[in-house]
Structure formats: structure tokens, C-alpha cells
Short mmCIF file of C-alpha atoms in Angstrom, two decimals:
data_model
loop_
_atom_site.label_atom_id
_atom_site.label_comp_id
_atom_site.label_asym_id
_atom_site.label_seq_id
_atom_site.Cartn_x
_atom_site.Cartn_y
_atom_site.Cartn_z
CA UNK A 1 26.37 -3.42 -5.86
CA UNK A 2 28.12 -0.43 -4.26
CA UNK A 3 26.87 2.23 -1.64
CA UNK A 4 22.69 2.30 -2.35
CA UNK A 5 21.49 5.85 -2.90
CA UNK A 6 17.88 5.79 -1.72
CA UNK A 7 17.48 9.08 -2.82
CA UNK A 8 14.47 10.00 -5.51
CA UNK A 9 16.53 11.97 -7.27
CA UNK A 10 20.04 9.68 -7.69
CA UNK A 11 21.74 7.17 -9.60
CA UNK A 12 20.57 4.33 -8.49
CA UNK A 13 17.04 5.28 -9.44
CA UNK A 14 17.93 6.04 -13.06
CA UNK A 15 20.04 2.62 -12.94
CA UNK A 16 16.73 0.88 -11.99
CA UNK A 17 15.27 2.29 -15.12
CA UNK A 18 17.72 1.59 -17.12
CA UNK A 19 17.73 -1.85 -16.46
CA UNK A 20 14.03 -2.23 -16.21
CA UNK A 21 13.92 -2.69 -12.51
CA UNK A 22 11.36 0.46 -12.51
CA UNK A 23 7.69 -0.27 -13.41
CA UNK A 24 8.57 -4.03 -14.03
CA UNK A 25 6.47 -6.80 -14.68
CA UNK A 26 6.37 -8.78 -11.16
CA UNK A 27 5.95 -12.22 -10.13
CA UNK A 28 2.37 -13.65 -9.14
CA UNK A 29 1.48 -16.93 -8.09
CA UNK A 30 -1.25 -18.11 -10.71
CA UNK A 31 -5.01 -17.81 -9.21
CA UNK A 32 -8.45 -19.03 -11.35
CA UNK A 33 -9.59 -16.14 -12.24
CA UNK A 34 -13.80 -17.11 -10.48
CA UNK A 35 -11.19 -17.30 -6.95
CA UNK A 36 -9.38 -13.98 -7.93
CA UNK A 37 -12.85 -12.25 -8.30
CA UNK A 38 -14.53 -13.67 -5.01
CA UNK A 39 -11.44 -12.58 -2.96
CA UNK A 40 -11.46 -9.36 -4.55
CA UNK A 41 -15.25 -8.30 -3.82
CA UNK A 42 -15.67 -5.35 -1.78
CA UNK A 43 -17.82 -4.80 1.35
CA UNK A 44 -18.59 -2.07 3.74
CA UNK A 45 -19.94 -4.16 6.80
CA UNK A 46 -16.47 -5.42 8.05
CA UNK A 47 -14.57 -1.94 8.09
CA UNK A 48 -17.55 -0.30 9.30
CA UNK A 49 -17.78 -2.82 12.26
CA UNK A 50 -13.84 -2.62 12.87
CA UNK A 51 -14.58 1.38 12.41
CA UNK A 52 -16.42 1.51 15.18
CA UNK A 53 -14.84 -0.35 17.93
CA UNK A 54 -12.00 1.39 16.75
CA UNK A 55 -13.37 5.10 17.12
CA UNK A 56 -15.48 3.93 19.90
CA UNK A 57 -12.19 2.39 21.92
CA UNK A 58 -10.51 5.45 20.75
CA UNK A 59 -13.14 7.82 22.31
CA UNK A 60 -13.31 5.88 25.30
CA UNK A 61 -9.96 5.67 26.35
CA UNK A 62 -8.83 9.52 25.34
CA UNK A 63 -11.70 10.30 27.69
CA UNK A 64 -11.10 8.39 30.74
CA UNK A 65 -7.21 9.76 30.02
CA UNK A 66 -8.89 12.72 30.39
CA UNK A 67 -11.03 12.88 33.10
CA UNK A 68 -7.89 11.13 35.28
CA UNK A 69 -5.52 13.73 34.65
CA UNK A 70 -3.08 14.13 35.66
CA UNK A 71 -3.11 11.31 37.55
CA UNK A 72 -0.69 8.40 36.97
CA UNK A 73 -3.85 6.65 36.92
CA UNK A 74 -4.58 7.43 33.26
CA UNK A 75 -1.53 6.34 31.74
CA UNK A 76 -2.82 2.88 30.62
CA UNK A 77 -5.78 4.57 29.25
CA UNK A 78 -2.90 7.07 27.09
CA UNK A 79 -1.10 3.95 25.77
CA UNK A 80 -4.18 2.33 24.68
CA UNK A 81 -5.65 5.39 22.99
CA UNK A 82 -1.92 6.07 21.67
CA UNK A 83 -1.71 2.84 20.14
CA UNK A 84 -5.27 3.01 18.22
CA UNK A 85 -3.89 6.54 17.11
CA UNK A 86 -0.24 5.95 16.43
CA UNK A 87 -0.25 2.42 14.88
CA UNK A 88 -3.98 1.36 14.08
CA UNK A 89 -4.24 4.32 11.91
CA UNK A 90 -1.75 3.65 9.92
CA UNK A 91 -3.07 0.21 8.79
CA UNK A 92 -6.41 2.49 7.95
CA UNK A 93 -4.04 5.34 6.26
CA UNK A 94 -2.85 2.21 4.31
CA UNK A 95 -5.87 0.31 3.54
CA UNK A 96 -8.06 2.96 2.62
CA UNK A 97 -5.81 4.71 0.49
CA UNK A 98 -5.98 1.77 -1.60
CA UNK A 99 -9.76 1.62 -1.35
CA UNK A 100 -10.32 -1.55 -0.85
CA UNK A 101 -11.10 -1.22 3.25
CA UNK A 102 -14.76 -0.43 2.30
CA UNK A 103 -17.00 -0.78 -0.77
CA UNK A 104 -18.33 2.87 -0.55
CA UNK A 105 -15.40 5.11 -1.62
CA UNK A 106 -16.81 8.19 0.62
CA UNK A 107 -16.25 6.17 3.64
CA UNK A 108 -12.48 4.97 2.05
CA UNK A 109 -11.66 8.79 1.51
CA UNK A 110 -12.93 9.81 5.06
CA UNK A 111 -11.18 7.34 7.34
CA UNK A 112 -8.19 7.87 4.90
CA UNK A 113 -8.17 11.68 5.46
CA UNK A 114 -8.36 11.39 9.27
CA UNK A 115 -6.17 8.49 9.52
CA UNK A 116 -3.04 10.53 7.17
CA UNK A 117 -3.96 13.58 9.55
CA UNK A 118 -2.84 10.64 12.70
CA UNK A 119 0.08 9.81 10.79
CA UNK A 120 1.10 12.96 10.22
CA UNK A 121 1.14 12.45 6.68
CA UNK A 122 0.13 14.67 3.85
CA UNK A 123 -3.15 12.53 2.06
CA UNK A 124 -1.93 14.23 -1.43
CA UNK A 125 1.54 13.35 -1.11
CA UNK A 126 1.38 9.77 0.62
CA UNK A 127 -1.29 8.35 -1.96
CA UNK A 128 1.36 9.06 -4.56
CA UNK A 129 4.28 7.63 -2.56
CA UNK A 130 2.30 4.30 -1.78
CA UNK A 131 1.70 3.56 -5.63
CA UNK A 132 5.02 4.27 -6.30
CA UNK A 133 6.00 1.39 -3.37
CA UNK A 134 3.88 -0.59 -4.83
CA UNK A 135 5.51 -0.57 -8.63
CA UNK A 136 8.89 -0.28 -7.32
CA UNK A 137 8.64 -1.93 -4.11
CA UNK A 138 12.31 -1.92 -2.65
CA UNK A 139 14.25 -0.60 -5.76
CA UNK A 140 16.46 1.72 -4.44
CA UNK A 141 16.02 4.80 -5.97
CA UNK A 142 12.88 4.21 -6.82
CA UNK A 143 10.31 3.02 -3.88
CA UNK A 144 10.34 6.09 -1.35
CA UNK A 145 8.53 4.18 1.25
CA UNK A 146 11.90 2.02 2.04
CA UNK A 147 11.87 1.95 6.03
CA UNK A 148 14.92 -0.03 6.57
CA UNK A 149 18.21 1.47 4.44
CA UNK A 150 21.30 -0.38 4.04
CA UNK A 151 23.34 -0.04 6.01
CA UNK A 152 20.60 -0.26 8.75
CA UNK A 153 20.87 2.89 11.42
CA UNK A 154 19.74 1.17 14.22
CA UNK A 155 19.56 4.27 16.48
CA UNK A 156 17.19 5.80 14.00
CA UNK A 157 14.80 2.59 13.77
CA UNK A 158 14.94 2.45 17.54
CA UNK A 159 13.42 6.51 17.91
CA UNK A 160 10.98 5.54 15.60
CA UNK A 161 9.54 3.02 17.48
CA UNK A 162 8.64 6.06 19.79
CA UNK A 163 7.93 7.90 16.15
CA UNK A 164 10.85 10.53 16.73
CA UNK A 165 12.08 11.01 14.02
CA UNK A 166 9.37 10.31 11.15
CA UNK A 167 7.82 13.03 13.73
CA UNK A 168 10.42 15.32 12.85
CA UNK A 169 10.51 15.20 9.63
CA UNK A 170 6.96 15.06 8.98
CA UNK A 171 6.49 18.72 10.41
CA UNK A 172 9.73 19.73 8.67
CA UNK A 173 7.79 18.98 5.45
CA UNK A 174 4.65 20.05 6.56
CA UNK A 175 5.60 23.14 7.17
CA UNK A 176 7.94 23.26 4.07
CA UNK A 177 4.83 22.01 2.16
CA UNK A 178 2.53 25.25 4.37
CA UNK A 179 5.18 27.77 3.22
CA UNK A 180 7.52 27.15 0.10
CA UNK A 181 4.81 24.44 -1.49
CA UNK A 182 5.71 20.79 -3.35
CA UNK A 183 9.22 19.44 -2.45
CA UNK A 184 11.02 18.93 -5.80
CA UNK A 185 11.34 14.97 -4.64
CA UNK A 186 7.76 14.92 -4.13
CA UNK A 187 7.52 16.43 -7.82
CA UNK A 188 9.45 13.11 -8.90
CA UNK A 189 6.06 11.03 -7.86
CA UNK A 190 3.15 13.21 -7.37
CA UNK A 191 1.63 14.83 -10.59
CA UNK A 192 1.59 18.28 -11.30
CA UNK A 193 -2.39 18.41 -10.97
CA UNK A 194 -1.86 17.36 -7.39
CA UNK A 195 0.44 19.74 -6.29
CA UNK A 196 -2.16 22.07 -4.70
CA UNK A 197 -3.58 19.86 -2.80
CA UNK A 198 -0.93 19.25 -1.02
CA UNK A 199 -0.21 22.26 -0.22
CA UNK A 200 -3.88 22.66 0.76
CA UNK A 201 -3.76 19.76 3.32
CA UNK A 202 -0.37 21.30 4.86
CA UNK A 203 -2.04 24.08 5.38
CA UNK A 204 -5.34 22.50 6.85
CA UNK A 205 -2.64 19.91 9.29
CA UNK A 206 -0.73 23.33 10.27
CA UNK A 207 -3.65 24.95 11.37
CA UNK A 208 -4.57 22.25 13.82
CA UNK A 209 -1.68 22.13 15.30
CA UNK A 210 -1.17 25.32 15.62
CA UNK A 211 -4.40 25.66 17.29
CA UNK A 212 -3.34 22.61 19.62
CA UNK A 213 -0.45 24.10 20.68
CA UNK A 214 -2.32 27.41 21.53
CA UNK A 215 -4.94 25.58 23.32
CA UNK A 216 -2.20 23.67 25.21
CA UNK A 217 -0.29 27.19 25.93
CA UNK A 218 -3.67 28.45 26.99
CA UNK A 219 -4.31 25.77 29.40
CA UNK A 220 -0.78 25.55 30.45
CA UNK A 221 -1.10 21.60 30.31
CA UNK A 222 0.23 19.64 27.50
CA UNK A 223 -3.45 17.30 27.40
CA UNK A 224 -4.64 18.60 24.31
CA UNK A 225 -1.05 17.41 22.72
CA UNK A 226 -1.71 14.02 24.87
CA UNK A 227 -5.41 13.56 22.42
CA UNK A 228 -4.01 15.39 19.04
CA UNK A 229 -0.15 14.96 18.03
CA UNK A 230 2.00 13.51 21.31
CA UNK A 231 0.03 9.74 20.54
CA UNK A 232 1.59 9.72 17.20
CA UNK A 233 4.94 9.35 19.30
CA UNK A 234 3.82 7.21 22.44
CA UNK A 235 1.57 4.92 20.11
CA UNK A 236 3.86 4.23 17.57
CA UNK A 237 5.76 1.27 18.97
CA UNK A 238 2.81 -1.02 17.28
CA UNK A 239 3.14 0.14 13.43
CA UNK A 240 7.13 0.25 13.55
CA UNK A 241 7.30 -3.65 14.98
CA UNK A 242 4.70 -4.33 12.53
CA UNK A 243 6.10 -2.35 9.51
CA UNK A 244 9.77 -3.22 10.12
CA UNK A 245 8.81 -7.02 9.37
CA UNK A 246 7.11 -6.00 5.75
CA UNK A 247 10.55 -6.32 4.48
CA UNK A 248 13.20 -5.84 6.77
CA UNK A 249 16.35 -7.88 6.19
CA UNK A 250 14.85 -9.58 2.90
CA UNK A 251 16.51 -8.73 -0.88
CA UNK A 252 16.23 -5.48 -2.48
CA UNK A 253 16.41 -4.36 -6.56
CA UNK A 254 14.00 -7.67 -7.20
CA UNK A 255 10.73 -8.22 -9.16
CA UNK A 256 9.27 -10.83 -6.77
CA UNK A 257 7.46 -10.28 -3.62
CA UNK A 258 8.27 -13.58 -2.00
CA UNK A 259 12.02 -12.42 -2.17
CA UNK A 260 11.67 -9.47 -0.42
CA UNK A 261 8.00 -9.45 1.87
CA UNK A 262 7.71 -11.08 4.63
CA UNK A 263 4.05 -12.68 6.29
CA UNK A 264 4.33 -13.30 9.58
CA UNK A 265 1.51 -14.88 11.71
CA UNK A 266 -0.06 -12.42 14.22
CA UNK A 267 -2.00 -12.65 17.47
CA UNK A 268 -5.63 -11.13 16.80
CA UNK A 269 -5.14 -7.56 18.54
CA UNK A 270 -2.28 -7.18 16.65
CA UNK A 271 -3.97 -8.15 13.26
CA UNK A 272 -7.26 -6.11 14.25
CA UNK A 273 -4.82 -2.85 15.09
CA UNK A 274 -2.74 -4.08 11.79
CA UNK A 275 -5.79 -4.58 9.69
CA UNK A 276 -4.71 -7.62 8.39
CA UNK A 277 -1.36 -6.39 6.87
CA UNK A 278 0.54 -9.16 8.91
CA UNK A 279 -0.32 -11.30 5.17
CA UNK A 280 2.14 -8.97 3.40
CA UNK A 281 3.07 -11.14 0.48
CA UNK A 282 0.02 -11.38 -0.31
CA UNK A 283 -0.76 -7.95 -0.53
CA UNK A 284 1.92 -6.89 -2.19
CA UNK A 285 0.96 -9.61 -5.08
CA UNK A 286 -2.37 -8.93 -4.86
CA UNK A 287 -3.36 -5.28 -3.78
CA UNK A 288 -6.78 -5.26 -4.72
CA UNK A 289 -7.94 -8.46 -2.13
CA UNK A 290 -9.41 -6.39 0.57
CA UNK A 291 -7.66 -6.99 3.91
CA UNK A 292 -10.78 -8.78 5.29
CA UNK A 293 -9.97 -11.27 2.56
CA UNK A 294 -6.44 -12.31 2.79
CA UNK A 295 -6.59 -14.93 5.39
CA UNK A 296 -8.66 -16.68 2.70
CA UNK A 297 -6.10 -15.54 -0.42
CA UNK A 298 -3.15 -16.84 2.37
CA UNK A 299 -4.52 -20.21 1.93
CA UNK A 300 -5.10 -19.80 -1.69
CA UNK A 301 -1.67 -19.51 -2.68
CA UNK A 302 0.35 -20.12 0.73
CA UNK A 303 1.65 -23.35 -1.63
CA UNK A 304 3.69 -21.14 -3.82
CA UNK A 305 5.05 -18.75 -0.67
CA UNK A 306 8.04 -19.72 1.83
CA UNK A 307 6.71 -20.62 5.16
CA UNK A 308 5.45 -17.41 7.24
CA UNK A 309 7.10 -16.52 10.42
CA UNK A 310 4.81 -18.27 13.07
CA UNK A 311 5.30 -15.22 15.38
CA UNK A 312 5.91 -11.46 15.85
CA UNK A 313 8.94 -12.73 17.62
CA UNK A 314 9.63 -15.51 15.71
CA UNK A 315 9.92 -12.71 12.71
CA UNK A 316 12.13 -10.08 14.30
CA UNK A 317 14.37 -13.41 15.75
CA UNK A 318 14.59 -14.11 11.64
CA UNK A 319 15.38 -10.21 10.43
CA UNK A 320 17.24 -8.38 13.70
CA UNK A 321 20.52 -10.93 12.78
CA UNK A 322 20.09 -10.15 9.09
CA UNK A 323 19.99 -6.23 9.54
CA UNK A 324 23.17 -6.48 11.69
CA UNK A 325 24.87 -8.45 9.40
CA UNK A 326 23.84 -5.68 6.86
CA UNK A 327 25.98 -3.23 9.20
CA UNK A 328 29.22 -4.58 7.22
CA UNK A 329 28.01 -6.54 4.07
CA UNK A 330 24.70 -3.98 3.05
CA UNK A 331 24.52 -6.63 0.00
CA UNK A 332 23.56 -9.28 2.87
CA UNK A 333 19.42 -10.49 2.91
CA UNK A 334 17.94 -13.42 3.87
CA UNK A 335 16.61 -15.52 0.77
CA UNK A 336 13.76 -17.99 2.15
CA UNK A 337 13.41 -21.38 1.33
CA UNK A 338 10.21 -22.24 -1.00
CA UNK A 339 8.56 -25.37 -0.45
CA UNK A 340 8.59 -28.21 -3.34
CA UNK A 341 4.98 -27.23 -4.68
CA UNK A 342 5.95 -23.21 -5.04
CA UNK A 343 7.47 -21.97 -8.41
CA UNK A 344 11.37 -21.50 -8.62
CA UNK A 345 12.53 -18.07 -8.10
CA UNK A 346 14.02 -16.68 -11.21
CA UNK A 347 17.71 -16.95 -10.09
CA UNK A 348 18.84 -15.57 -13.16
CA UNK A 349 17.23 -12.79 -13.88
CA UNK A 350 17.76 -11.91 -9.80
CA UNK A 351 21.21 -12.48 -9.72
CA UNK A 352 22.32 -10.59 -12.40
CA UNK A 353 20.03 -7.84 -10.64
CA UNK A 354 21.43 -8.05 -7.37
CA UNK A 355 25.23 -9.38 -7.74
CA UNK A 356 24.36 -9.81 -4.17
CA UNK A 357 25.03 -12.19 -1.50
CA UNK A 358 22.09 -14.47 -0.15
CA UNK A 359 21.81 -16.86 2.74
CA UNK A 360 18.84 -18.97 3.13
CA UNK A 361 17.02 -18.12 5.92
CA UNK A 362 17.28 -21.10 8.92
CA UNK B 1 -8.41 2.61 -41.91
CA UNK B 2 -10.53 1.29 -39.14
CA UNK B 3 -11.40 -2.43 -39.20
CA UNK B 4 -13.78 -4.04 -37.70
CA UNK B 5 -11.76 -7.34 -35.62
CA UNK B 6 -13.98 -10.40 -34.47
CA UNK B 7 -12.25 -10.12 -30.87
CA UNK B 8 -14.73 -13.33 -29.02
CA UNK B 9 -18.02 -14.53 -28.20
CA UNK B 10 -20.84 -13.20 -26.42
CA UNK B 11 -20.53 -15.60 -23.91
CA UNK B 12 -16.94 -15.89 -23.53
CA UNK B 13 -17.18 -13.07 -20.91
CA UNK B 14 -19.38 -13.51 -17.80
CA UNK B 15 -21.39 -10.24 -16.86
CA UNK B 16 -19.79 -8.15 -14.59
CA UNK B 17 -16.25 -8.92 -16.49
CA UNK B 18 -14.06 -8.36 -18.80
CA UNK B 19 -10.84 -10.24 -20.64
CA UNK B 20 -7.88 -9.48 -22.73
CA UNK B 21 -7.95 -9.23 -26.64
CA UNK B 22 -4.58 -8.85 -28.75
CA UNK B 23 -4.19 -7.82 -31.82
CA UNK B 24 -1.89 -6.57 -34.28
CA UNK B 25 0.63 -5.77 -31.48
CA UNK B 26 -2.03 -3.90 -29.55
CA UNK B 27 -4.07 -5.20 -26.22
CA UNK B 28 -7.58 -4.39 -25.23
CA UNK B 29 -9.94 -5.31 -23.21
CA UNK B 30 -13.38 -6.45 -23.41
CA UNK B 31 -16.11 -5.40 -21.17
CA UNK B 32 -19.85 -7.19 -20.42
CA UNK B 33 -21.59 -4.80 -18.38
CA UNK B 34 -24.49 -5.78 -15.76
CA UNK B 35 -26.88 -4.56 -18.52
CA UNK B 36 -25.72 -7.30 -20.75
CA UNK B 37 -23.53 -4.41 -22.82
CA UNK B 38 -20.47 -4.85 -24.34
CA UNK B 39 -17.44 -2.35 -24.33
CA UNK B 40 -14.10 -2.36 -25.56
CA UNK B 41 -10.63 -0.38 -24.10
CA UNK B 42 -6.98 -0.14 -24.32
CA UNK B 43 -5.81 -2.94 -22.50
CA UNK B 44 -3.31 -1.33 -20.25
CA UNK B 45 -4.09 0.77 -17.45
CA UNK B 46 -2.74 4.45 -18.33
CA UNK B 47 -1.17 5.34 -15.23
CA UNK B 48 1.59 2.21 -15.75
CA UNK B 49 2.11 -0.71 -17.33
CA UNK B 50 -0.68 -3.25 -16.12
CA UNK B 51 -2.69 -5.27 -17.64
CA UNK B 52 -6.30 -4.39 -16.68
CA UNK B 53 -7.80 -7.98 -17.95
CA UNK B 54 -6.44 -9.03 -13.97
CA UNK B 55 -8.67 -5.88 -12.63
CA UNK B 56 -12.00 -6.00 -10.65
CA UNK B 57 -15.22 -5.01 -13.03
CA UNK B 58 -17.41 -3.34 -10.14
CA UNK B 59 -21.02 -2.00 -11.82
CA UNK B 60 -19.09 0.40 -15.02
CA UNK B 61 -15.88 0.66 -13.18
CA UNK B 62 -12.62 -1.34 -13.90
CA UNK B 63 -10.01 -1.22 -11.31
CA UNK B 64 -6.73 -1.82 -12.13
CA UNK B 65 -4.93 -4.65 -10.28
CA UNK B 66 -1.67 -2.57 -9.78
CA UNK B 67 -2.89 0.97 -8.02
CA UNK B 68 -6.42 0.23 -7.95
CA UNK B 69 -6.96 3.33 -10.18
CA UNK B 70 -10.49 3.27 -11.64
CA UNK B 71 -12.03 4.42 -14.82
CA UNK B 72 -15.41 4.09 -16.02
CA UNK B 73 -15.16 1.58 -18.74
CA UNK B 74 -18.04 3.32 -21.16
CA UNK B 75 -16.38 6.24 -21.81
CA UNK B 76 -13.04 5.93 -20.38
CA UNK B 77 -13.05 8.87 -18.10
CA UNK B 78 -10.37 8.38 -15.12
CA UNK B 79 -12.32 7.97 -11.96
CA UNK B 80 -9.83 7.43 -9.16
CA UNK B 81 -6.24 8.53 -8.37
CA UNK B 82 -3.92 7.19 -9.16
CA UNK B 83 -5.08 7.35 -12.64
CA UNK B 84 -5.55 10.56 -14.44
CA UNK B 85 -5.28 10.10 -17.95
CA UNK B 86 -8.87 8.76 -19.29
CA UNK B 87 -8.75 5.31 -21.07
CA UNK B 88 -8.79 5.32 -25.15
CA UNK B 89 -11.97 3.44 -25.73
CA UNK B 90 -13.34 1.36 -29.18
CA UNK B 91 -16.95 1.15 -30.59
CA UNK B 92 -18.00 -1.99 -30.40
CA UNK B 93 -21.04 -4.12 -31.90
CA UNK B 94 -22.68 -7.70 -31.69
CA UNK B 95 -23.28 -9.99 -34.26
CA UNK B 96 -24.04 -13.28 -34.47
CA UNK B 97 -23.45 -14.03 -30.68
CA UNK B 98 -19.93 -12.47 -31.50
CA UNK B 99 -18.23 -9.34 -30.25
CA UNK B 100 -17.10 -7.06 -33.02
CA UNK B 101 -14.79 -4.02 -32.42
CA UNK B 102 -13.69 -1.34 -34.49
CA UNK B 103 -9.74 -0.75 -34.44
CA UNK B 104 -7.67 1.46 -35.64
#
């Protein structure tokens, strides 16, 4: 394969559906269907319980940030609040914009509204973008949520971990989105009976920050940018580690998830601020288990997955060598061994995808 | 000409549930509601090119596995982005302990 072309609007996206990469049929390890059911029931009593420590921590913290201003003292207070806003909240962007985080969908569409707002991303737009991922995860051309491009750009995934520039671009297309309306590579994913909306939540996002940054000129003190905007740059460190590991260094252009996903085992304060997302396979295979319930569909199926990462480090030990080897061969990715009881990969169909060069993964 | 197609028994679908039925090239899906109803659909979800049958019934909602897009399952009416195109649906009866429905 020759230079990808990740954008929405190039060749390799109409290559992908002219081979029937796009929309594909994907792989899925088989599940009785009485299992597949039980996982998939929804419930409101764990997200409202994580909800609240969550909004209560986040509370908490912004106002003991506030109250020691501007003493040094507050900082740890900052970097805990930053975290909940800049990382935690986009595990709820991303779980309740599937609707599975709670049973009532009122509750899925509120914490998913506040939680884009966090991410600085438009609710319209992203909802769109995160089904498309989820057809056409990793096809170039076609998945827009790819967060590590080949070649990798290592100085770019190192500012995002400090959200600079997903920052940057977000309020490029916010206020793109405020002004001249629905980017024509939105248009590509989002249907036309969306379009004013999101141009109605630009607007709504503008305003606040506008009114922010007045407040803050006002005041003369950047603290109200420290509680609404700044954390989704100081918190971000969290959701980057996390979301690099989703499929960093693993195939592209493939129709199974085990090929290019990646579960890693997690510490609990990273799973609670990840919402579970650290069972990514999974997910991907099965986005309708809740993410209170994939621990349980982990062990349901973890016979027909390679071997997670036993670590956060473990993981980025695994992926950092892969994504530098990418630097000079960008067909390079790590292909993971499956154990004897999982079902072959479909090497044909795969390699005639990818032409592509695979190493198993030590 | 419609046709009425024997597509399974009553009790081949557990309340709360649905399953696939092919048939003359076409799938559909069957539906038992928690009323002990039956109801019958296109079998692929309209938004892309899933098979509902793998979907969550939840009260008159089916949920595609894919997107989780939902659509009431009576009358087919899109209920939740991403879907937006409503569901064909079928008439269906009950004879016998068997589920009839009426295809085109």
C-alpha cells in the first residue's frame, strides 16, 4: 500500500469501497445468544452511582482550586479536577453517545451533551463520526476518528497529551461551524437533517466561551478558563494514554477487531476515569454490552482474543516500538498471537487487503 | 401478490425477542413483544448493513447491534440516531401456534 490518505474526501476512501472494506461484514467471536442478552441489559444504577462521585469529585476539587487561588497550593486540586474534565469525560462523551451508559436515554443524552461540551466536541457532529468509526474502524479514508496516522507525528501525539492541538482545531471548527455552518467533510458523515444542529450547538459552545473569556477579561484572572476550557488541556494526559492504546501500532484496512484493538488491563482509577473502555476489543465487537458489563463479556470470549496487555505500561512498551518503526515502513503493525482455542484470522482475505508487512507481537 | 409465508412457531421466540427469517432472498425479523404480540420487519437495520436478529429487544424497541440505532418495532418509526429512515414493517397473524406473515 502506498502513502495512506486519511482524508474523508480521498482515494483511499473510495478504494475502501470499492473493495468492500467500507460498511463490511466484521468478525465476532460466537456468543449464545441467552449470554449475549444478559450482557447486553441496560441499567441506570451503576452510571448514576459513577455520575455522582464523578460530578461530586468534580465539584469538590474545582472548588477548593478555587478558594486556594492563586496559591500554588491548589494545583493538585486543578490536576484532579482537570483530569475528571479532560479525560473522564470523554469515556462519558463516548459511552453515552452510544446509549448504553444508562437505561434511561434522558440521562444518556444529558451527560452526553455536557460531556461533548468538555471535549470540545460538537454532540451533532461527533455522534455521526463515532458510528462511522465504528463501521469503518481504521479504514483509511473511511473511519475519521483515526488518532494515530501513518507515518506517526510524534510531536503532534505528544501536544495532545496536553490536548494542544485537538484544542486548536476544535475551536477552528467551532467557530467555522458558528459562522460559515457544516464543513463539507462533515457533510460526508453527518446527514443533511442534522446539519442544523450542529450549527446550533456551535453556536450554544461559542457563546460560553465567549462569555468565559469576558468573565476572565473582567476579572483580569484566567480562573474562570482554569473551571471551563484550560482543563480540557491540563487534564488531557489521561484520555490520550488511554486512547492511543485503542489501536495504536496494530493493522489498519482490516475487518477484524482483534487485528487492530487492543485491551489492555487497567488499574481501577484508570478504568473508573476510562469507564471501562480499557476492554476495547470487546467493545468494538460488541458495542451494545454496556461498559459496566464487559469485564463479564472479557471473560466470555477472552478464549477467542490474543492475550491483553497486563499493564498501561506493559501496552505502550508493546505499541511506542511499533509506531517508530512505522516512521520508515508506515505498512509496519504488530499482528498478535491468538491462543490455540481462538478462531484463525482470515489471512487471506487480510492479506490481499493489506499487502502489508506484519510482525507478531513478542 | 402478497403471500402469506409460515416464517416459525409461537414459541420459537422467547418474549422480549426476536430472530431472523429468510425468504425468497429477503431477511426479516420476527418480533414477540412483552404483551405476548407478534411483529414482523425488514431484517436489516436501515441505517447500514446489520443484521438486527443480533440486536437488544428492550419493551417495543429493537436496537441494532452495529450503532445502537433504535426503532420501534410496531410500526417501524426510527427512534434513535443514528437511524433515520423508519423500518418497512409486515402484517403478521397466528395460527395454529405458528407465526404467519404477509410478504410481498
Amino acid at each position: 500500500m502506498g502513502k495512506r490518505d486519511y482524508s474523508m474526501l480521498g482515494p483511499d476512501g473510495a478504494r475502501a469501497v470499492e473493495i468492500g472494506l467500507a460498511a463490511a461484514e466484521w468478525y465476532h467471536t460466537e456468543v449464545p445468544r441467552k449470554q449475549m442478552k444478559e450482557l447486553m441489559q441496560r441499567s441506570d444504577s451503576p452510571a448514576i452511582r459513577d455520575s455522582v462521585i464523578l460530578f461530586g469529585c468534580m465539584i469538590l476539587f474545582a472548588g477548593l482550586g478555587i478558594y486556594l487561588w492563586p496559591s500554588w497550593w491548589s494545583a493538585p486540586f486543578w490536576l484532579a479536577y482537570g483530569v475528571l474534565y479532560g479525560s473522564a469525560m470523554d469515556s462519558r462523551w463516548h459511552e453515552c453517545s452510544h446509549g448504553t451508559a444508562f437505561k434511561t436515554p434522558w440521562m444518556n443524552n444529558l451527560v452526553y451533551e455536557i460531556a461533548s461540551f468538555c471535549m470540545m466536541r460538537n454532540s451533532a457532529t461527533w455522534r455521526w463520526s463515532h458510528a462511522r468509526h465504528h463501521t469503518d474502524t481504521y479504514i483509511v479514508g473511511r473511519d475519521p476518528e483515526i488518532a494515530v496516522m501513518r507515518p506517526p507525528e510524534f510531536f503532534r501525539l505528544i501536544a495532545n497529551f496536553f490536548g494542544v492541538f485537538d484544542s486548536i482545531a476544535a475551536m477552528q471548527r467551532m467557530v467555522y461551524n458558528t459562522f460559515l455552518g457544516v464543513h463539507p467533510e462533515e457533510k460526508t458523515f453527518v446527514p443533511q437533517s442534522e446539519w442544523p444542529k450542529v450549527v446550533r450547538v456551535a453556536r450554544i459552545s461559542f457563546v460560553i466561551y465567549a462569555a468565559t473569556i469576558a468573565l476572565a477579561v473582567w476579572m483580569q484572572s484566567i480562573l474562570p478558563l482554569m473551571v471551563i476550557g484550560l482543563p480540557r488541556l491540563y487534564g488531557a494526559w489521561h484520555h490520550v494514554m488511554t486512547g492511543l492504546l485503542q489501536h495504536g501500532g496494530l493493522a489498519d484496512n482490516v475487518i477484524d477487531h482483534r487485528l487492530n484493538s487492543r485491551t489492555v488491563y487497567m488499574n481501577p482509577i484508570s478504568r473508573f476515569i476510562y469507564w471501562n473502555m480499557n476492554y476495547h476489543v470487546e467493545h468494538h465487537m460488541f458495542p451494545m454490552v454496556p461498559y459496566h458489563a464487559l469485564p463479564k463479556l472479557h471473560e466470555a470470549i477472552k478464549h477467542d482474543l490474543p492475550a491483553p496487555n497486563r499493564s498501561i505500561a506493559e501496552g505502550f512498551a508493546e505499541m511506542w516500538p511499533a509506531l517508530k518503526r512505522q516512521l520508515k515502513y508506515e505498512d509496519y503493525f504488530l499482528k498478535r498471537d491468538l491462543p490455540t482455542t481462538a478462531k484463525p484470522y482470515r489471512e487471506d482475505f487480510h492479506a490481499a487487503a493489506l499487502g502489508a508487512v506484519a510482525t507478531p507481537a513478542e | 401478490m402478497p403471500q402469506w409465508i409460515d416464517a416459525c412457531a409461537t414459541d420459537d421466540i422467547d418474549e422480549e425477542d426476536l430472530i431472523r427469517f429468510d425468504h425468497a432472498g429477503a431477511t426479516y425479523a420476527i418480533y414477540h413483544s412483552p404483551e405476548g404480540d407478534f411483529f414482523a420487519t425488514s431484517g436489516m437495520c436501515t441505517h447500514e448493513a446489520v443484521h438486527l436478529c443480533d440486536g437488544l429487544v428492550m419493551g417495543h424497541l429493537i436496537e441494532c447491534p452495529k450503532h445502537n440505532g433504535q426503532f420501534d418495532y410496531r410500526t417501524g418509526e426510527a427512534k434513535r440516531a443514528p437511524v433515520c429512515v423508519n423500518l418497512k414493517t409486515f402484517p403478521v397473524k397466528v395460527e395454529a401456534g405458528r407465526v404467519l406473515i404477509e410478504v410481498p
